[in-house]
Amino acid sequence: MPLSAEPSWMSCEVSTGTTIMAVEFEGGVVIGSDSRVSAGQSVVNRVMNKLSRLHDNVYCALSGSAADAQAVADIVDYQLDLHSIDMGGLPLVKAAANMVKDISYKYKEEMVAHLIVAGWDKSKGGQVYGTLGGMLIRQPFAVGGSGSTYIYGYVDSAYKKNMTKDDCHTFVSNAVSLAMNRDGSSGGVIYMVTITEKGTEEKVILGNELPQFFDD
Amino acid sequence: MCSIGIGYDLSASTFSPDGRVFQVEYAMKAVENSSTAIGIRCKDGIIFGVEMLVLSKLYEEGSNKRMLNIDRHVGMAVAGLLADVRSLAESAREEVSNFRSNYGHDIPLKHLLDRVAMYVHAYMFGCSFMLGSYDEDDGAQLYMVDPSGVSYGYWGCAIGKAKQAAKTEIEKLQMKDMACRELVREVAKIIYIVHDEVKDKAFELELSWVGEVTNGRHEFVPRDIKEEAEKYAKESLE
């Protein structure tokens, strides 16, 4: 019999199992996530906001190890603070994504984290960048996290070009909701942030307000 | 204003009793000994023109260019000690390269300018230079840095021995309403006007531009356009 029988969740990596998603529209982006943080089979936080502010006009969505993802987001938040003062204005989304990508690539062996970077800037409007594994790729929409595997079919069929802001809200809330239904590591509420020229709007969709689908 | 500041002129960190830094003034004199370079900003780009004095018939045509690329989209035209210029251009290029590596996009000219001007201020360089670029977001921009490290944005500026005469000619132009293709001829004409036939003999005209006409890349003006501009310049002098 072991001297201290510690519960398994205390030795498991705290992971933002997760479903995260971002989509571009004319004039901005919508970025969304679930809110479940798990350590093994235990849910250690059911209301975590995985959408992290990198700057007023750029947010990122965190997935993978909670510590690794937060560390990267904190570093880039700090670097962007200095960079934007140096440049005398809002940073380009591409610059923020580049900084996330550099860290993700440099430490790719030591870290398990994927951040989707999305925002709005004057130069190219709404942009979504995936940084999985330390790459940098702009996409019309991106999904990530363990829950994303369950919704590739849905997002590929439901995505249409030239969606409006409201269409994007529906798209993101439907997709994240479906993923939360199937992925054990995703659940809770849906956090959504909409970033446009005018600024950011944050929204929470509570459990009882989630879009309902076939659920036996 | 010309004076020697004996006793207060050995270091760039020494002020004279009347508040001047003589080393900086001496550096500016080095620039004034160099032949003229002008830069003009128009509505869709920047044109640089340099009077390249040919000191010997044995020189290969086109060596020791005084227009350089700091990046694809940033051009530099210089006057002063060429060796100092090369070293400075190298540092500026590193700055641009690091920025691109860190932030994934072309460096905005204003930011590059601040960095290079700080560098010039920290170390003494016997040269003045103009930086120009054109992009869709910020349009055409032209700046000049002098040996003190001070920089200004310009619609038109001149450096080198005939800068006063060149400035007078530049002021006559309505550059804000002109496009690069028209302005090229005027730049050539100004260089021909300010060139001193008596004191300096042969010269070559160098022209470069960056603007909508080059898709934002800084390049030497193509030979046919340059020849046409020179023809216009020579004819206006008659």
Coordinates of C-alpha atoms in Angstrom, one line a residue:
Chain A
M1 CA 0.0 0.0 0.0
P2 CA 1.5 3.3 -1.0
L3 CA 2.3 5.8 1.8
S4 CA 0.4 8.6 0.3
A5 CA -2.4 7.5 -2.1
E6 CA -2.8 10.7 -4.0
P7 CA -5.9 11.0 -6.3
S8 CA -4.9 10.5 -9.9
W9 CA -6.1 14.0 -10.9
M10 CA -3.4 15.5 -8.7
S11 CA -0.7 14.0 -10.9
C12 CA -2.3 14.5 -14.2
E13 CA -1.3 17.5 -16.4
V14 CA -4.0 20.1 -16.3
S15 CA -5.3 20.4 -19.8
T16 CA -7.6 22.7 -21.5
G17 CA -9.0 19.6 -23.4
T18 CA -11.1 22.0 -25.3
T19 CA -12.8 23.1 -28.4
I20 CA -11.7 26.4 -29.9
M21 CA -12.7 28.1 -33.1
A22 CA -12.3 31.3 -35.0
V23 CA -13.8 32.6 -38.2
E24 CA -13.2 35.7 -40.4
F25 CA -16.0 37.9 -41.8
E26 CA -16.0 41.2 -43.6
G27 CA -15.0 43.7 -41.0
G28 CA -13.8 41.4 -38.3
V29 CA -13.6 38.0 -36.6
V30 CA -15.5 35.9 -34.2
I31 CA -13.5 33.7 -31.8
G32 CA -15.1 31.1 -29.5
S33 CA -14.3 28.4 -27.0
D34 CA -15.8 26.0 -24.5
S35 CA -15.0 26.4 -20.8
R36 CA -13.9 23.0 -19.4
V37 CA -10.5 22.4 -17.8
S38 CA -9.7 18.8 -17.0
A39 CA -6.9 17.0 -15.0
G40 CA -7.3 13.5 -16.2
Q41 CA -11.0 12.6 -15.7
S42 CA -11.7 15.4 -13.3
V43 CA -13.1 18.7 -14.3
V44 CA -11.0 21.2 -12.3
N45 CA -12.7 24.3 -13.8
R46 CA -16.0 24.4 -15.6
V47 CA -16.1 28.1 -16.4
M48 CA -12.6 29.0 -17.7
N49 CA -12.4 31.6 -20.4
K50 CA -10.0 30.3 -22.9
L51 CA -10.1 33.4 -25.0
S52 CA -7.1 35.4 -24.0
R53 CA -6.5 39.1 -24.9
L54 CA -3.2 39.7 -26.7
H55 CA -4.1 43.3 -27.5
D56 CA -7.2 45.4 -27.9
N57 CA -7.6 44.2 -31.4
V58 CA -6.1 40.7 -31.2
Y59 CA -7.2 37.7 -29.1
C60 CA -6.1 34.1 -29.0
A61 CA -7.8 30.9 -28.1
L62 CA -5.9 28.4 -25.9
S63 CA -5.8 24.7 -26.2
G64 CA -3.5 21.9 -25.0
S65 CA -1.8 22.2 -21.7
A66 CA -3.3 25.0 -19.7
A67 CA 0.0 26.1 -18.3
D68 CA 1.9 26.1 -21.6
A69 CA -0.9 27.9 -23.4
Q70 CA -1.2 30.6 -20.8
A71 CA 2.6 31.1 -20.6
V72 CA 2.7 31.7 -24.3
A73 CA -0.2 34.1 -24.3
D74 CA 1.3 36.0 -21.3
I75 CA 4.6 36.4 -23.1
V76 CA 3.1 37.6 -26.3
D77 CA 0.7 40.0 -24.4
Y78 CA 3.8 41.6 -22.9
Q79 CA 5.7 41.7 -26.1
L80 CA 2.8 43.3 -28.0
D81 CA 2.4 45.9 -25.3
L82 CA 5.9 47.1 -26.0
H83 CA 5.7 46.6 -29.7
S84 CA 2.5 48.7 -30.1
I85 CA 3.9 51.6 -28.1
D86 CA 7.1 51.4 -30.2
M87 CA 5.0 51.5 -33.4
G88 CA 2.6 54.1 -32.1
G89 CA -0.6 52.2 -32.8
L90 CA -2.5 48.9 -32.8
P91 CA -0.3 45.9 -33.9
L92 CA -1.0 44.0 -37.0
V93 CA -2.7 40.6 -36.4
K94 CA 0.1 39.0 -38.4
A95 CA 2.7 40.4 -36.1
A96 CA 0.9 39.0 -33.1
A97 CA 0.5 35.6 -34.8
N98 CA 4.2 35.7 -35.8
M99 CA 5.2 36.2 -32.2
V100 CA 3.0 33.3 -31.0
K101 CA 4.4 31.1 -33.8
D102 CA 8.0 31.9 -32.9
I103 CA 7.6 30.7 -29.4
S104 CA 5.5 27.7 -30.4
Y105 CA 8.1 26.6 -32.9
K106 CA 11.1 27.2 -30.7
Y107 CA 9.7 25.2 -27.8
K108 CA 7.7 22.7 -29.8
E109 CA 9.4 19.7 -28.2
E110 CA 8.9 21.0 -24.7
M111 CA 5.4 22.3 -25.0
V112 CA 1.9 21.0 -25.8
A113 CA -0.2 24.0 -26.8
H114 CA -1.9 25.3 -29.8
L115 CA -3.1 28.9 -30.0
I116 CA -5.4 30.2 -32.6
V117 CA -4.7 33.9 -33.1
A118 CA -7.5 36.1 -34.5
G119 CA -8.2 39.9 -34.7
W120 CA -8.8 42.9 -36.8
D121 CA -6.4 45.5 -38.2
K122 CA -6.6 48.4 -40.6
S123 CA -4.4 46.8 -43.2
K124 CA -6.1 43.4 -43.9
G125 CA -9.3 43.6 -41.8
G126 CA -10.4 40.5 -40.0
Q127 CA -7.8 37.7 -39.9
V128 CA -7.5 34.2 -38.4
Y129 CA -4.1 32.5 -38.1
G130 CA -3.5 28.9 -37.1
T131 CA -0.1 28.2 -35.3
L132 CA -0.3 24.5 -34.7
G133 CA 3.1 23.0 -34.3
G134 CA 4.8 26.3 -34.9
M135 CA 3.5 27.1 -38.4
L136 CA 1.8 30.3 -39.4
I137 CA -1.1 30.0 -41.7
R138 CA -4.0 32.3 -42.4
Q139 CA -7.4 30.6 -42.7
P140 CA -10.9 31.8 -43.3
F141 CA -11.8 29.8 -40.2
A142 CA -9.9 27.5 -37.9
V143 CA -10.9 24.9 -35.3
G144 CA -8.6 23.4 -32.6
G145 CA -8.4 21.4 -29.5
S146 CA -9.5 17.8 -28.7
G147 CA -13.2 18.6 -29.5
S148 CA -12.4 19.9 -33.0
T149 CA -12.0 16.4 -34.4
Y150 CA -15.7 15.8 -33.9
I151 CA -16.8 18.8 -35.9
Y152 CA -14.6 18.9 -39.0
G153 CA -17.5 17.5 -41.0
Y154 CA -19.9 20.0 -39.6
V155 CA -17.7 23.1 -40.1
D156 CA -16.7 22.0 -43.6
S157 CA -20.3 21.7 -44.7
A158 CA -21.7 24.7 -42.8
Y159 CA -19.0 27.2 -43.8
K160 CA -20.0 29.7 -46.5
K161 CA -18.0 32.6 -47.9
N162 CA -19.2 36.1 -47.1
M163 CA -21.0 35.3 -43.9
T164 CA -22.3 38.2 -41.8
K165 CA -21.3 38.8 -38.2
D166 CA -24.5 37.1 -37.0
D167 CA -24.0 34.2 -39.3
C168 CA -20.6 33.7 -37.8
H169 CA -22.0 33.8 -34.3
T170 CA -24.5 31.0 -35.2
F171 CA -21.7 29.1 -37.0
V172 CA -19.4 29.2 -33.9
S173 CA -22.0 28.5 -31.3
N174 CA -23.4 25.6 -33.3
A175 CA -20.0 24.1 -33.9
V176 CA -18.7 24.5 -30.4
S177 CA -21.9 23.1 -29.0
L178 CA -21.8 20.0 -31.1
A179 CA -18.2 19.4 -30.1
M180 CA -19.1 19.9 -26.4
N181 CA -21.8 17.2 -26.8
R182 CA -19.3 14.6 -28.1
D183 CA -15.9 15.4 -26.5
G184 CA -15.4 14.4 -22.9
S185 CA -12.8 17.1 -22.5
S186 CA -15.0 19.9 -23.7
G187 CA -18.1 21.3 -22.0
G188 CA -19.5 24.1 -19.8
V189 CA -20.4 27.3 -21.4
I190 CA -19.4 29.0 -24.7
Y191 CA -17.4 32.2 -24.6
M192 CA -17.4 34.3 -27.8
V193 CA -15.5 37.4 -28.6
T194 CA -16.2 39.5 -31.7
I195 CA -13.5 41.9 -32.8
T196 CA -14.1 44.7 -35.3
E197 CA -12.8 48.1 -36.1
K198 CA -15.1 49.5 -33.4
G199 CA -13.6 47.2 -30.7
T200 CA -14.4 44.0 -29.0
E201 CA -17.7 42.5 -27.7
E202 CA -17.7 39.6 -25.3
K203 CA -20.5 37.2 -25.0
V204 CA -21.3 34.1 -22.9
I205 CA -23.8 31.4 -23.9
L206 CA -24.8 29.6 -20.7
G207 CA -25.5 25.9 -20.5
N208 CA -29.3 26.2 -20.8
E209 CA -29.0 28.6 -23.8
L210 CA -26.8 26.3 -25.9
P211 CA -28.1 25.4 -29.3
Q212 CA -29.8 22.0 -29.1
F213 CA -29.1 19.1 -31.4
F214 CA -30.1 15.4 -31.6
D215 CA -29.2 14.2 -28.1
D216 CA -30.4 10.8 -27.0
Chain B
M1 CA 28.1 79.7 -40.6
C2 CA 31.7 78.8 -40.5
S3 CA 33.9 78.8 -37.5
I4 CA 36.6 76.6 -35.8
G5 CA 35.8 75.7 -32.2
I6 CA 39.3 75.0 -30.9
G7 CA 39.2 73.3 -27.5
Y8 CA 35.6 72.3 -27.7
D9 CA 35.7 70.3 -30.9
L10 CA 37.5 67.1 -30.1
S11 CA 34.5 65.1 -28.9
A12 CA 30.9 64.7 -29.9
S13 CA 30.0 64.8 -26.2
T14 CA 31.5 68.3 -25.7
F15 CA 29.4 71.4 -25.9
S16 CA 31.0 74.8 -26.6
P17 CA 30.2 77.7 -24.4
D18 CA 27.8 79.0 -27.0
G19 CA 25.9 75.7 -27.0
R20 CA 27.2 74.1 -30.1
V21 CA 28.6 70.6 -30.7
F22 CA 31.4 71.2 -33.2
Q23 CA 31.9 67.6 -34.1
V24 CA 28.4 67.4 -35.5
E25 CA 28.9 70.6 -37.4
Y26 CA 32.2 69.3 -38.9
A27 CA 30.3 66.2 -39.9
M28 CA 27.8 68.3 -41.7
K29 CA 30.7 70.1 -43.5
A30 CA 31.8 66.6 -44.7
V31 CA 28.4 66.2 -46.2
E32 CA 28.5 69.6 -47.9
N33 CA 31.7 68.6 -49.7
S34 CA 29.9 65.8 -51.3
S35 CA 28.0 66.2 -54.6
T36 CA 24.3 66.8 -54.5
A37 CA 21.5 64.4 -53.9
I38 CA 17.8 65.2 -54.0
G39 CA 14.6 63.4 -53.1
I40 CA 11.1 64.4 -54.0
R41 CA 7.8 62.9 -52.9
C42 CA 4.8 63.0 -55.2
K43 CA 1.3 61.7 -54.9
D44 CA 2.2 58.1 -55.9
G45 CA 5.9 57.6 -55.0
I46 CA 9.3 59.0 -54.3
I47 CA 12.1 59.9 -56.8
F48 CA 15.8 60.2 -55.9
G49 CA 18.3 62.0 -58.1
V50 CA 22.0 62.0 -57.5
E51 CA 24.8 64.0 -59.2
M52 CA 27.6 61.5 -59.4
L53 CA 30.8 63.4 -60.1
V54 CA 33.2 61.5 -62.4
L55 CA 36.6 62.2 -60.9
S56 CA 38.5 60.1 -63.5
K57 CA 37.9 58.9 -67.0
L58 CA 39.3 55.5 -65.9
Y59 CA 36.4 54.8 -63.5
E60 CA 34.0 52.2 -64.6
E61 CA 30.6 53.7 -65.3
G62 CA 28.1 53.2 -62.6
S63 CA 30.5 52.2 -59.7
N64 CA 30.1 53.5 -56.2
K65 CA 26.4 54.0 -56.5
R66 CA 24.9 56.4 -54.0
M67 CA 21.5 54.9 -54.0
L68 CA 21.0 51.7 -52.0
N69 CA 18.2 49.4 -51.0
I70 CA 17.7 49.0 -47.4
D71 CA 14.8 46.6 -48.0
R72 CA 12.8 45.8 -51.1
H73 CA 10.4 48.6 -50.3
V74 CA 12.9 51.1 -48.8
G75 CA 15.5 53.1 -50.8
M76 CA 18.3 55.3 -49.4
A77 CA 20.1 58.1 -51.2
V78 CA 23.2 59.6 -49.6
A79 CA 25.7 62.3 -49.4
G80 CA 28.9 62.4 -47.4
L81 CA 31.6 59.9 -46.6
L82 CA 30.7 56.8 -48.6
A83 CA 32.5 54.4 -46.3
D84 CA 30.4 55.6 -43.4
V85 CA 27.3 55.3 -45.6
R86 CA 28.0 51.6 -46.3
S87 CA 28.4 50.8 -42.7
L88 CA 25.2 52.6 -41.8
A89 CA 23.3 50.9 -44.6
E90 CA 24.5 47.5 -43.3
S91 CA 23.1 48.3 -39.8
A92 CA 19.9 49.5 -41.3
R93 CA 19.5 46.3 -43.3
E94 CA 20.0 44.2 -40.2
E95 CA 17.4 46.2 -38.4
V96 CA 14.9 45.6 -41.2
S97 CA 15.7 41.9 -41.3
N98 CA 15.3 41.5 -37.5
F99 CA 12.0 43.3 -37.6
R100 CA 10.7 41.0 -40.4
S101 CA 11.9 37.9 -38.5
N102 CA 10.2 39.0 -35.2
Y103 CA 7.0 40.5 -36.6
G104 CA 6.4 38.8 -39.9
H105 CA 5.8 42.0 -42.0
D106 CA 7.7 44.8 -43.7
I107 CA 9.0 47.4 -41.3
P108 CA 7.1 50.7 -41.4
L109 CA 9.4 53.4 -42.6
K110 CA 8.7 55.7 -39.7
H111 CA 9.9 53.0 -37.3
L112 CA 13.0 52.2 -39.3
L113 CA 13.8 55.9 -39.4
D114 CA 13.6 56.2 -35.7
R115 CA 15.9 53.3 -35.2
V116 CA 18.5 54.5 -37.8
A117 CA 18.4 58.1 -36.5
M118 CA 19.1 56.8 -32.9
Y119 CA 22.0 54.8 -34.3
V120 CA 23.4 57.9 -36.1
H121 CA 23.1 59.9 -33.0
A122 CA 24.9 57.3 -30.9
Y123 CA 27.8 56.9 -33.2
M124 CA 29.1 59.7 -35.4
F125 CA 28.7 59.3 -39.1
G126 CA 29.9 61.8 -41.7
C127 CA 26.9 61.5 -44.0
S128 CA 23.3 62.6 -44.5
F129 CA 20.8 60.3 -46.1
M130 CA 17.2 60.2 -47.3
L131 CA 14.9 57.3 -46.9
G132 CA 11.9 56.7 -49.1
S133 CA 9.2 54.1 -49.5
Y134 CA 5.8 53.5 -50.9
D135 CA 3.1 51.1 -49.8
E136 CA -0.6 50.8 -50.1
D137 CA -1.4 51.5 -46.4
D138 CA 0.8 54.5 -45.7
G139 CA 1.3 55.9 -49.3
A140 CA 4.6 57.6 -50.2
Q141 CA 6.9 58.7 -47.5
L142 CA 10.3 60.6 -47.6
Y143 CA 12.5 61.4 -44.7
M144 CA 16.0 62.8 -44.3
V145 CA 18.5 62.2 -41.4
D146 CA 21.5 64.5 -40.8
P147 CA 24.6 63.8 -38.8
S148 CA 23.1 65.1 -35.6
G149 CA 20.5 62.3 -35.7
V150 CA 17.6 64.6 -36.3
S151 CA 15.1 63.6 -38.9
Y152 CA 12.2 65.2 -40.7
G153 CA 9.6 64.2 -43.2
Y154 CA 9.7 66.0 -46.5
W155 CA 7.9 66.6 -49.7
G156 CA 11.2 67.6 -51.2
C157 CA 14.8 67.8 -49.9
A158 CA 18.3 68.2 -51.0
I159 CA 21.7 67.3 -49.5
G160 CA 25.3 68.0 -50.6
K161 CA 27.1 70.9 -52.1
A162 CA 24.4 72.5 -54.1
K163 CA 21.6 71.9 -51.7
Q164 CA 20.5 75.5 -51.4
A165 CA 20.2 75.9 -55.2
A166 CA 18.4 72.6 -55.4
K167 CA 16.0 73.5 -52.7
T168 CA 15.1 76.7 -54.6
E169 CA 14.3 74.7 -57.7
I170 CA 12.4 72.1 -55.7
E171 CA 10.2 74.7 -54.1
K172 CA 9.0 75.7 -57.6
L173 CA 7.4 72.3 -58.2
Q174 CA 3.9 71.4 -57.4
M175 CA 4.9 67.9 -56.4
K176 CA 1.7 67.0 -54.5
D177 CA -0.2 67.0 -57.8
M178 CA 2.4 65.2 -59.9
A179 CA 2.9 61.5 -60.6
C180 CA 6.2 59.7 -60.7
R181 CA 6.5 59.6 -64.4
E182 CA 6.3 63.4 -64.8
L183 CA 8.4 64.0 -61.7
V184 CA 11.3 61.9 -63.0
R185 CA 12.0 64.5 -65.7
E186 CA 11.9 67.4 -63.2
V187 CA 14.3 65.7 -60.9
A188 CA 16.8 65.1 -63.8
K189 CA 16.4 68.8 -64.7
I190 CA 17.2 70.0 -61.2
I191 CA 20.3 68.0 -61.0
Y192 CA 21.5 69.4 -64.4
I193 CA 20.6 72.9 -63.2
V194 CA 22.6 72.7 -60.0
H195 CA 25.6 71.0 -61.4
D196 CA 28.5 73.4 -61.5
E197 CA 30.2 73.1 -64.9
V198 CA 33.2 75.2 -63.9
K199 CA 34.3 73.6 -60.7
D200 CA 33.3 70.0 -61.3
K201 CA 33.7 68.5 -64.7
A202 CA 31.9 65.4 -65.9
F203 CA 29.1 63.9 -64.0
E204 CA 26.6 61.0 -64.3
L205 CA 23.0 61.3 -63.4
E206 CA 21.6 58.5 -61.2
L207 CA 17.9 58.2 -60.8
S208 CA 15.9 55.8 -58.6
W209 CA 12.3 55.6 -57.6
V210 CA 9.8 53.7 -55.5
G211 CA 6.1 54.0 -55.9
E212 CA 3.0 52.7 -57.5
V213 CA 4.8 52.5 -60.8
T214 CA 7.3 50.0 -59.3
N215 CA 4.7 48.2 -57.2
G216 CA 6.3 49.4 -54.0
R217 CA 9.8 48.2 -54.8
H218 CA 12.8 50.6 -54.8
E219 CA 14.6 50.4 -58.1
F220 CA 16.8 52.3 -60.5
V221 CA 14.8 54.1 -63.1
P222 CA 14.7 52.1 -66.3
R223 CA 17.2 53.1 -68.9
D224 CA 14.7 54.3 -71.5
I225 CA 12.8 56.5 -69.0
K226 CA 16.1 57.9 -67.7
E227 CA 17.3 58.8 -71.2
E228 CA 14.1 60.6 -71.9
A229 CA 14.4 62.5 -68.6
E230 CA 18.0 63.5 -69.4
K231 CA 17.1 64.7 -72.8
Y232 CA 14.3 66.8 -71.3
A233 CA 16.8 68.1 -68.7
K234 CA 19.5 69.1 -71.3
E235 CA 16.9 70.7 -73.5
S236 CA 15.5 72.9 -70.7
L237 CA 19.0 74.2 -70.0
E238 CA 19.4 75.6 -73.5

